[in-house]
Amino acid sequence: MNFIIKNAEVYSPAYLGKKDIMIIGDKIIKIQDEITINNNLNFLNFQLIDGSHKYIVPGFIDSHEHFLGGGGEGGFHTRTPEIQLTDITKGGVTTAIGCLGTDSVARNLRALLAKTRALEEEGITTYMYTGSYRIPVDTITEGIREDIMIIDKVIGVGEIALEDHRSSQPCYEEFNKVVAEANIGGMLAGKAGVVDVHMGKGKNGLEYLYRIIEEGILSVKNILPTHINRNQNLLDQGKDYTKTGGFIDLTTSSSKVKSQENQCAASLKYLLEEDVPIDNITFSSDAQGSLPKFDKNGNMIGMKIGQVSSLYAAVRSAVLNYGIDLESALKVITKNPAQIFKLKNKGRVKENNEADLVILNRDDLLIESVIARGKVMIKNKEAVVEGTFE
Ligand code: ZN
């Protein structure tokens, strides 16, 4: 199907003003003030989409989703279920990166690779990390370097857990070797070779990352520490760390949300007020992770599952409740992750980029429609493409 979107205000994420957008196949072919179809192009059967009173923004990139489910830390019955296609597309996400988590025994990387491919076959763009929380790192082939180089879908390693009671408590040298292997694999494959690092609440926080900087041999540009908004201490460490040029990732699904308050959006506001460059910040959802609920005495009273929809909800809250402009807020789920993960044709509304687009209602900023690689997945808030078993 080929489309022309007429009269929409475009955030690329930079504000471009009112434009028409031509989509042929899976690509954005033209962005112009006005596109008219002459008779020569009639054979392409363009479908017109009216973009009046809408914003067109890039499809969202979510760098941390537990495709196979996660959790299991409260016994077998607390293992969360697999994700479904529309869990992702309803959240406006058109590019997702899958990871294992704590459990690399009953869940494994081959199954994650199969699920990663399945979601791509269903219409979105997907990648995965090799490994899990654990060091030594579990891999599909002989090692991290080999997985990144040989397996198209493997874009990095993670989430490696540090400073957490569920971490395998690696010494610095062990962690440093993982970073080196990801870096070399990335270089050889022309990929980012990102090390996604799960940060726990341990007080040493980002110490290992600072040691890498001090040694001056490896770069930290391909390390993305996540859950930085876990507590104020870690958020402050993250704030200082960005001044070295490092990137930080905030988790949306585990952050507290009350009607007008969103802890993740509030953290973004805090970081920007502390002069952290917006380009060094990303958000990810941690979808399908388990979210235990505790009573006043610390007893677990129930479980919830992390939602992809929390990703854009935090961005929307940053705009509506915390006064951050839409252009800046969008960057953390579009242009910034595209840059860090070296996804060249993603994360921006740009000619020759892939046609991954989200259409927002201008009045309330809610997601109306989602287009992934030129195919309409969500139309007027309804899923028009469902996963195979939905
Ligand atoms: Zn984690």
Short mmCIF file of C-alpha atoms and ligand atoms in Angstrom, two decimals:
data_model
loop_
_atom_site.label_atom_id
_atom_site.label_comp_id
_atom_site.label_asym_id
_atom_site.label_seq_id
_atom_site.Cartn_x
_atom_site.Cartn_y
_atom_site.Cartn_z
CA MET A 1 0.00 0.00 0.00
CA ASN A 2 1.22 3.52 -0.82
CA PHE A 3 0.11 6.61 1.08
CA ILE A 4 0.11 10.35 1.05
CA ILE A 5 -0.45 12.00 4.41
CA LYS A 6 -1.80 15.52 3.83
CA ASN A 7 -1.62 18.63 6.03
CA ALA A 8 -0.07 17.19 9.17
CA GLU A 9 2.32 18.99 11.47
CA VAL A 10 5.53 17.00 11.49
CA TYR A 11 7.90 16.51 14.39
CA SER A 12 10.90 14.78 12.92
CA PRO A 13 11.50 15.00 16.06
CA ALA A 14 12.61 18.57 15.14
CA TYR A 15 9.51 20.60 14.28
CA LEU A 16 9.17 20.83 10.48
CA GLY A 17 5.80 22.59 10.27
CA LYS A 18 2.86 21.52 8.12
CA LYS A 19 3.91 19.03 5.45
CA ASP A 20 2.66 16.34 3.10
CA ILE A 21 4.43 12.97 3.31
CA MET A 22 4.64 10.43 0.48
CA ILE A 23 5.15 6.78 1.48
CA ILE A 24 5.87 4.14 -1.16
CA GLY A 25 6.26 0.58 0.09
CA ASP A 26 8.21 0.69 3.35
CA LYS A 27 9.96 4.03 2.73
CA ILE A 28 9.29 7.74 3.19
CA ILE A 29 9.91 9.02 -0.33
CA LYS A 30 9.05 12.69 -0.09
CA ILE A 31 8.33 15.34 2.56
CA GLN A 32 7.14 18.60 1.02
CA ASP A 33 4.87 21.56 1.71
CA GLU A 34 2.44 20.17 -0.83
CA ILE A 35 2.49 16.96 -2.83
CA THR A 36 0.20 16.67 -5.83
CA ILE A 37 -0.25 13.45 -7.76
CA ASN A 38 0.06 13.85 -11.47
CA ASN A 39 -1.37 11.29 -13.88
CA ASN A 40 1.99 9.54 -14.29
CA LEU A 41 1.83 8.36 -10.67
CA ASN A 42 -1.81 7.19 -10.72
CA PHE A 43 -0.72 3.57 -11.11
CA LEU A 44 0.69 3.66 -7.56
CA ASN A 45 -2.86 3.88 -6.16
CA PHE A 46 -2.03 6.27 -3.37
CA GLN A 47 -4.35 6.21 -0.41
CA LEU A 48 -4.83 9.65 1.15
CA ILE A 49 -4.63 10.09 4.91
CA ASP A 50 -5.99 13.37 6.26
CA GLY A 51 -3.47 14.74 8.72
CA SER A 52 -5.37 17.89 9.74
CA HIS A 53 -5.29 18.41 13.52
CA LYS A 54 -2.68 15.67 13.83
CA TYR A 55 0.99 15.48 14.62
CA ILE A 56 3.20 13.05 12.70
CA VAL A 57 6.13 11.79 14.77
CA PRO A 58 8.70 9.01 14.27
CA GLY A 59 7.75 5.46 15.30
CA PHE A 60 9.08 4.84 18.81
CA ILE A 61 12.17 2.78 19.60
CA ASP A 62 12.10 0.70 22.80
CA SER A 63 15.52 -0.71 23.70
CA HIS A 64 14.45 -2.97 26.54
CA GLU A 65 11.54 -5.42 26.30
CA HIS A 66 11.34 -8.92 27.75
CA PHE A 67 9.84 -10.52 24.63
CA LEU A 68 9.66 -13.98 26.24
CA GLY A 69 8.45 -12.64 29.56
CA GLY A 70 10.63 -11.97 32.56
CA GLY A 71 10.43 -12.17 36.30
CA GLY A 72 10.23 -15.51 38.06
CA GLU A 73 12.00 -14.06 41.05
CA GLY A 74 9.16 -15.03 43.39
CA GLY A 75 9.08 -18.66 42.24
CA PHE A 76 7.89 -20.32 39.05
CA HIS A 77 4.35 -18.93 39.22
CA THR A 78 5.75 -15.39 38.99
CA ARG A 79 7.22 -15.89 35.51
CA THR A 80 5.51 -13.34 33.26
CA PRO A 81 3.99 -14.27 29.87
CA GLU A 82 5.36 -13.61 26.36
CA ILE A 83 4.64 -10.32 24.68
CA GLN A 84 2.14 -10.05 21.80
CA LEU A 85 2.47 -7.86 18.72
CA THR A 86 -0.29 -5.40 19.66
CA ASP A 87 1.15 -4.93 23.18
CA ILE A 88 3.98 -3.26 21.26
CA THR A 89 2.18 -1.49 18.41
CA LYS A 90 -0.55 -0.01 20.62
CA GLY A 91 2.27 1.72 22.49
CA GLY A 92 3.45 3.34 19.25
CA VAL A 93 6.63 1.24 19.22
CA THR A 94 7.81 0.20 15.75
CA THR A 95 11.36 -0.90 16.69
CA ALA A 96 11.90 -3.06 19.77
CA ILE A 97 14.95 -4.76 21.29
CA GLY A 98 14.39 -7.94 23.30
CA CYS A 99 16.32 -9.23 26.29
CA LEU A 100 16.21 -12.23 28.64
CA GLY A 101 16.61 -11.06 32.25
CA THR A 102 17.33 -12.86 35.49
CA ASP A 103 16.29 -16.26 34.22
CA SER A 104 18.57 -17.69 31.55
CA VAL A 105 17.88 -21.28 32.62
CA ALA A 106 14.22 -21.86 31.79
CA ARG A 107 14.33 -19.19 29.09
CA ASN A 108 17.10 -19.22 26.55
CA LEU A 109 18.59 -17.20 23.74
CA ARG A 110 17.49 -19.46 20.91
CA ALA A 111 13.88 -19.03 22.00
CA LEU A 112 14.46 -15.28 22.26
CA LEU A 113 15.90 -15.24 18.73
CA ALA A 114 12.84 -17.13 17.45
CA LYS A 115 10.48 -14.67 19.17
CA THR A 116 12.51 -11.73 17.84
CA ARG A 117 12.12 -13.09 14.30
CA ALA A 118 8.41 -13.82 14.86
CA LEU A 119 7.67 -10.21 15.83
CA GLU A 120 9.55 -8.96 12.76
CA GLU A 121 7.54 -11.32 10.55
CA GLU A 122 4.39 -9.87 12.11
CA GLY A 123 5.36 -6.37 10.94
CA ILE A 124 7.65 -4.43 13.29
CA THR A 125 11.44 -4.13 13.39
CA THR A 126 13.18 -6.12 16.10
CA TYR A 127 16.61 -6.85 17.53
CA MET A 128 17.84 -8.64 20.63
CA TYR A 129 20.69 -8.76 23.11
CA THR A 130 22.69 -11.89 23.61
CA GLY A 131 23.29 -12.86 27.26
CA SER A 132 21.20 -12.21 30.35
CA TYR A 133 21.87 -10.77 33.83
CA ARG A 134 24.72 -13.19 34.19
CA ILE A 135 28.50 -13.08 33.68
CA PRO A 136 29.98 -15.40 32.32
CA VAL A 137 27.57 -14.48 29.55
CA ASP A 138 25.36 -17.17 27.98
CA THR A 139 25.54 -16.93 24.20
CA ILE A 140 24.11 -18.72 21.13
CA THR A 141 27.46 -19.36 19.41
CA GLU A 142 30.95 -19.43 20.99
CA GLY A 143 30.86 -15.92 22.40
CA ILE A 144 29.53 -12.38 22.51
CA ARG A 145 31.70 -11.24 19.61
CA GLU A 146 30.54 -14.16 17.45
CA ASP A 147 26.84 -13.67 18.26
CA ILE A 148 26.94 -9.97 17.37
CA MET A 149 28.91 -10.60 14.20
CA ILE A 150 27.14 -13.67 12.86
CA ILE A 151 23.52 -13.32 13.98
CA ASP A 152 21.76 -10.44 12.19
CA LYS A 153 19.29 -9.84 15.03
CA VAL A 154 21.87 -9.58 17.83
CA ILE A 155 22.69 -5.91 18.32
CA GLY A 156 24.52 -6.10 21.65
CA VAL A 157 24.71 -7.86 25.00
CA GLY A 158 22.56 -7.53 28.10
CA GLU A 159 20.94 -6.79 30.26
CA ILE A 160 24.08 -7.41 32.34
CA ALA A 161 23.18 -6.85 36.01
CA LEU A 162 25.41 -4.77 38.28
CA GLU A 163 24.92 -3.60 41.85
CA ASP A 164 21.94 -5.89 42.36
CA HIS A 165 21.23 -8.95 44.52
CA ARG A 166 20.26 -10.78 41.30
CA SER A 167 23.57 -9.95 39.62
CA SER A 168 26.31 -12.60 39.45
CA GLN A 169 28.53 -10.02 41.21
CA PRO A 170 31.20 -9.84 38.49
CA CYS A 171 34.54 -8.25 39.29
CA TYR A 172 35.50 -5.23 37.21
CA GLU A 173 37.80 -7.23 34.92
CA GLU A 174 34.97 -9.62 34.03
CA PHE A 175 32.66 -6.74 33.19
CA ASN A 176 35.38 -4.96 31.21
CA LYS A 177 35.89 -8.07 29.06
CA VAL A 178 32.18 -8.13 28.20
CA VAL A 179 32.36 -4.49 27.08
CA ALA A 180 35.44 -5.27 24.98
CA GLU A 181 33.83 -8.26 23.28
CA ALA A 182 30.64 -6.30 22.49
CA ASN A 183 32.75 -3.48 21.13
CA ILE A 184 34.80 -5.74 18.84
CA GLY A 185 31.74 -7.68 17.66
CA GLY A 186 30.03 -4.36 16.89
CA MET A 187 33.04 -3.05 14.98
CA LEU A 188 33.33 -6.17 12.86
CA ALA A 189 29.61 -6.29 12.05
CA GLY A 190 29.06 -2.55 11.58
CA LYS A 191 26.65 -2.61 14.51
CA ALA A 192 26.51 -0.62 17.72
CA GLY A 193 27.52 -3.55 19.96
CA VAL A 194 25.67 -1.99 22.87
CA VAL A 195 26.09 -3.29 26.44
CA ASP A 196 22.72 -2.82 28.13
CA VAL A 197 23.41 -2.68 31.86
CA HIS A 198 20.74 -3.34 34.48
CA MET A 199 21.58 -1.09 37.43
CA GLY A 200 20.44 -2.27 40.85
CA LYS A 201 20.30 -0.23 44.04
CA GLY A 202 23.87 -0.96 45.22
CA LYS A 203 25.63 2.16 46.40
CA ASN A 204 28.64 1.81 44.09
CA GLY A 205 26.31 2.56 41.18
CA LEU A 206 28.18 3.43 38.02
CA GLU A 207 31.68 2.80 39.44
CA TYR A 208 32.66 0.22 36.78
CA LEU A 209 31.70 2.63 34.00
CA TYR A 210 33.87 5.35 35.53
CA ARG A 211 36.77 2.90 35.70
CA ILE A 212 36.45 2.29 31.97
CA ILE A 213 36.64 6.05 31.38
CA GLU A 214 39.68 6.38 33.69
CA GLU A 215 41.57 3.62 31.91
CA GLY A 216 41.00 5.44 28.64
CA ILE A 217 41.13 2.36 26.41
CA LEU A 218 37.50 1.48 25.76
CA SER A 219 34.70 3.91 25.04
CA VAL A 220 31.54 4.08 27.13
CA LYS A 221 29.55 5.24 24.08
CA ASN A 222 28.27 1.72 23.54
CA ILE A 223 27.21 1.21 27.16
CA LEU A 224 23.65 2.01 28.15
CA PRO A 225 23.01 1.78 31.90
CA THR A 226 19.27 1.40 32.49
CA HIS A 227 16.83 1.81 35.45
CA ILE A 228 18.71 5.06 36.28
CA ASN A 229 15.50 6.52 37.74
CA ARG A 230 15.38 3.66 40.30
CA ASN A 231 16.23 6.06 43.14
CA GLN A 232 17.57 9.58 43.68
CA ASN A 233 21.12 8.39 44.41
CA LEU A 234 21.36 6.55 41.09
CA LEU A 235 19.64 9.40 39.23
CA ASP A 236 22.25 11.81 40.59
CA GLN A 237 25.07 9.47 39.62
CA GLY A 238 23.54 9.23 36.14
CA LYS A 239 23.31 13.00 35.95
CA ASP A 240 27.06 13.36 36.65
CA TYR A 241 27.93 10.45 34.38
CA THR A 242 26.35 12.14 31.33
CA LYS A 243 28.84 14.99 31.77
CA THR A 244 31.53 12.50 30.68
CA GLY A 245 29.63 11.97 27.43
CA GLY A 246 27.95 8.76 28.60
CA PHE A 247 24.32 7.84 27.91
CA ILE A 248 21.67 6.91 30.48
CA ASP A 249 18.35 5.13 30.14
CA LEU A 250 15.26 5.68 32.30
CA THR A 251 12.69 2.93 32.81
CA THR A 252 9.05 3.87 32.29
CA SER A 253 7.06 0.80 33.38
CA SER A 254 8.32 0.60 36.95
CA SER A 255 8.06 4.32 37.63
CA LYS A 256 5.23 5.50 39.86
CA VAL A 257 2.27 7.09 38.09
CA LYS A 258 -0.53 9.09 39.70
CA SER A 259 -3.01 11.07 37.59
CA GLN A 260 -0.88 14.18 37.02
CA GLU A 261 2.43 12.70 38.19
CA ASN A 262 4.79 10.41 36.37
CA GLN A 263 8.02 9.59 38.16
CA CYS A 264 9.94 8.97 34.93
CA ALA A 265 8.78 12.24 33.36
CA ALA A 266 9.64 14.05 36.62
CA SER A 267 13.13 12.51 36.47
CA LEU A 268 13.55 13.79 32.91
CA LYS A 269 12.51 17.26 34.04
CA TYR A 270 15.04 17.08 36.90
CA LEU A 271 17.88 16.01 34.58
CA LEU A 272 17.16 18.78 32.09
CA GLU A 273 17.07 21.36 34.89
CA GLU A 274 20.47 20.04 35.98
CA ASP A 275 21.79 20.76 32.46
CA VAL A 276 22.03 17.15 31.31
CA PRO A 277 21.99 17.25 27.49
CA ILE A 278 18.75 15.74 26.18
CA ASP A 279 20.79 13.84 23.57
CA ASN A 280 22.34 11.69 26.33
CA ILE A 281 19.02 10.41 27.68
CA THR A 282 16.80 7.58 26.47
CA PHE A 283 13.65 5.93 27.83
CA SER A 284 12.80 2.22 27.60
CA SER A 285 9.76 0.35 28.88
CA ASP A 286 11.16 -2.85 30.48
CA ALA A 287 7.93 -4.39 29.18
CA GLN A 288 6.84 -7.86 30.44
CA GLY A 289 9.13 -7.47 33.43
CA SER A 290 7.39 -8.39 36.69
CA LEU A 291 6.35 -5.57 38.98
CA PRO A 292 5.79 -6.90 42.49
CA LYS A 293 3.43 -4.95 44.72
CA PHE A 294 4.21 -4.72 48.45
CA ASP A 295 2.10 -3.77 51.47
CA LYS A 296 3.23 -1.31 54.17
CA ASN A 297 5.23 -4.02 55.93
CA GLY A 298 7.10 -5.06 52.79
CA ASN A 299 5.10 -8.24 52.14
CA MET A 300 4.46 -8.99 48.50
CA ILE A 301 0.72 -8.75 47.86
CA GLY A 302 0.54 -9.11 44.10
CA MET A 303 2.20 -8.82 40.73
CA LYS A 304 1.76 -6.67 37.68
CA ILE A 305 3.42 -6.83 34.27
CA GLY A 306 5.42 -3.96 32.74
CA GLN A 307 3.64 -2.38 29.76
CA VAL A 308 5.06 -1.02 26.49
CA SER A 309 2.39 1.69 26.64
CA SER A 310 4.21 3.20 29.63
CA LEU A 311 6.96 4.37 27.23
CA TYR A 312 4.99 7.01 25.36
CA ALA A 313 2.81 7.69 28.43
CA ALA A 314 5.92 9.03 30.18
CA VAL A 315 6.82 11.20 27.19
CA ARG A 316 3.27 12.52 26.95
CA SER A 317 3.28 13.29 30.66
CA ALA A 318 6.63 15.09 30.29
CA VAL A 319 4.92 17.42 27.80
CA LEU A 320 1.49 17.82 29.42
CA ASN A 321 2.45 17.83 33.12
CA TYR A 322 6.08 18.93 33.26
CA GLY A 323 6.26 21.59 30.54
CA ILE A 324 8.90 19.88 28.38
CA ASP A 325 8.48 20.71 24.70
CA LEU A 326 7.29 17.88 22.45
CA GLU A 327 10.37 18.07 20.23
CA SER A 328 12.75 17.44 23.15
CA ALA A 329 10.60 14.85 24.87
CA LEU A 330 10.20 12.79 21.68
CA LYS A 331 13.97 12.54 21.23
CA VAL A 332 14.36 10.08 24.13
CA ILE A 333 12.28 7.44 22.31
CA THR A 334 13.19 8.24 18.68
CA LYS A 335 16.36 10.00 17.52
CA ASN A 336 18.51 9.27 20.60
CA PRO A 337 18.09 5.47 20.68
CA ALA A 338 18.46 5.40 16.86
CA GLN A 339 21.82 7.11 17.24
CA ILE A 340 23.09 4.99 20.13
CA PHE A 341 22.05 1.74 18.42
CA LYS A 342 23.23 2.95 14.98
CA LEU A 343 19.81 2.39 13.42
CA LYS A 344 20.50 4.56 10.40
CA ASN A 345 17.06 4.62 8.79
CA LYS A 346 15.07 4.82 12.01
CA GLY A 347 14.06 7.36 14.63
CA ARG A 348 13.46 10.33 12.34
CA VAL A 349 10.80 11.43 9.88
CA LYS A 350 13.12 11.93 6.96
CA GLU A 351 13.15 11.22 3.24
CA ASN A 352 14.53 7.72 2.47
CA ASN A 353 14.04 6.61 6.09
CA GLU A 354 11.80 3.67 6.82
CA ALA A 355 8.13 4.59 7.05
CA ASP A 356 7.78 4.09 10.81
CA LEU A 357 5.32 6.75 11.93
CA VAL A 358 2.99 7.54 14.78
CA ILE A 359 0.01 9.85 14.26
CA LEU A 360 -0.98 11.79 17.38
CA ASN A 361 -4.17 13.72 18.05
CA ARG A 362 -3.11 17.36 18.36
CA ASP A 363 -5.51 18.16 21.21
CA ASP A 364 -4.68 15.44 23.73
CA LEU A 365 -1.46 13.97 22.22
CA LEU A 366 -2.94 10.46 22.34
CA ILE A 367 -1.81 7.89 19.76
CA GLU A 368 -4.34 7.56 16.92
CA SER A 369 -2.53 5.51 14.31
CA VAL A 370 0.74 3.64 13.95
CA ILE A 371 2.53 2.78 10.71
CA ALA A 372 5.41 0.29 10.78
CA ARG A 373 7.59 -0.14 7.69
CA GLY A 374 4.83 1.39 5.56
CA LYS A 375 2.04 -0.80 6.92
CA VAL A 376 -0.81 0.53 9.04
CA MET A 377 -0.79 -1.42 12.32
CA ILE A 378 -3.08 0.78 14.44
CA LYS A 379 -5.85 2.87 12.88
CA ASN A 380 -8.04 5.23 14.94
CA LYS A 381 -6.82 3.52 18.14
CA GLU A 382 -7.79 0.03 16.90
CA ALA A 383 -5.29 -2.68 15.96
CA VAL A 384 -5.82 -3.52 12.28
CA VAL A 385 -2.92 -5.99 12.32
CA GLU A 386 -2.81 -8.53 15.13
CA GLY A 387 -0.20 -11.06 16.14
CA THR A 388 -0.61 -14.59 14.82
CA PHE A 389 -2.29 -15.90 18.00
CA GLU A 390 -4.15 -12.79 19.11
ZN ZN B 1 16.54 -4.89 34.47
#
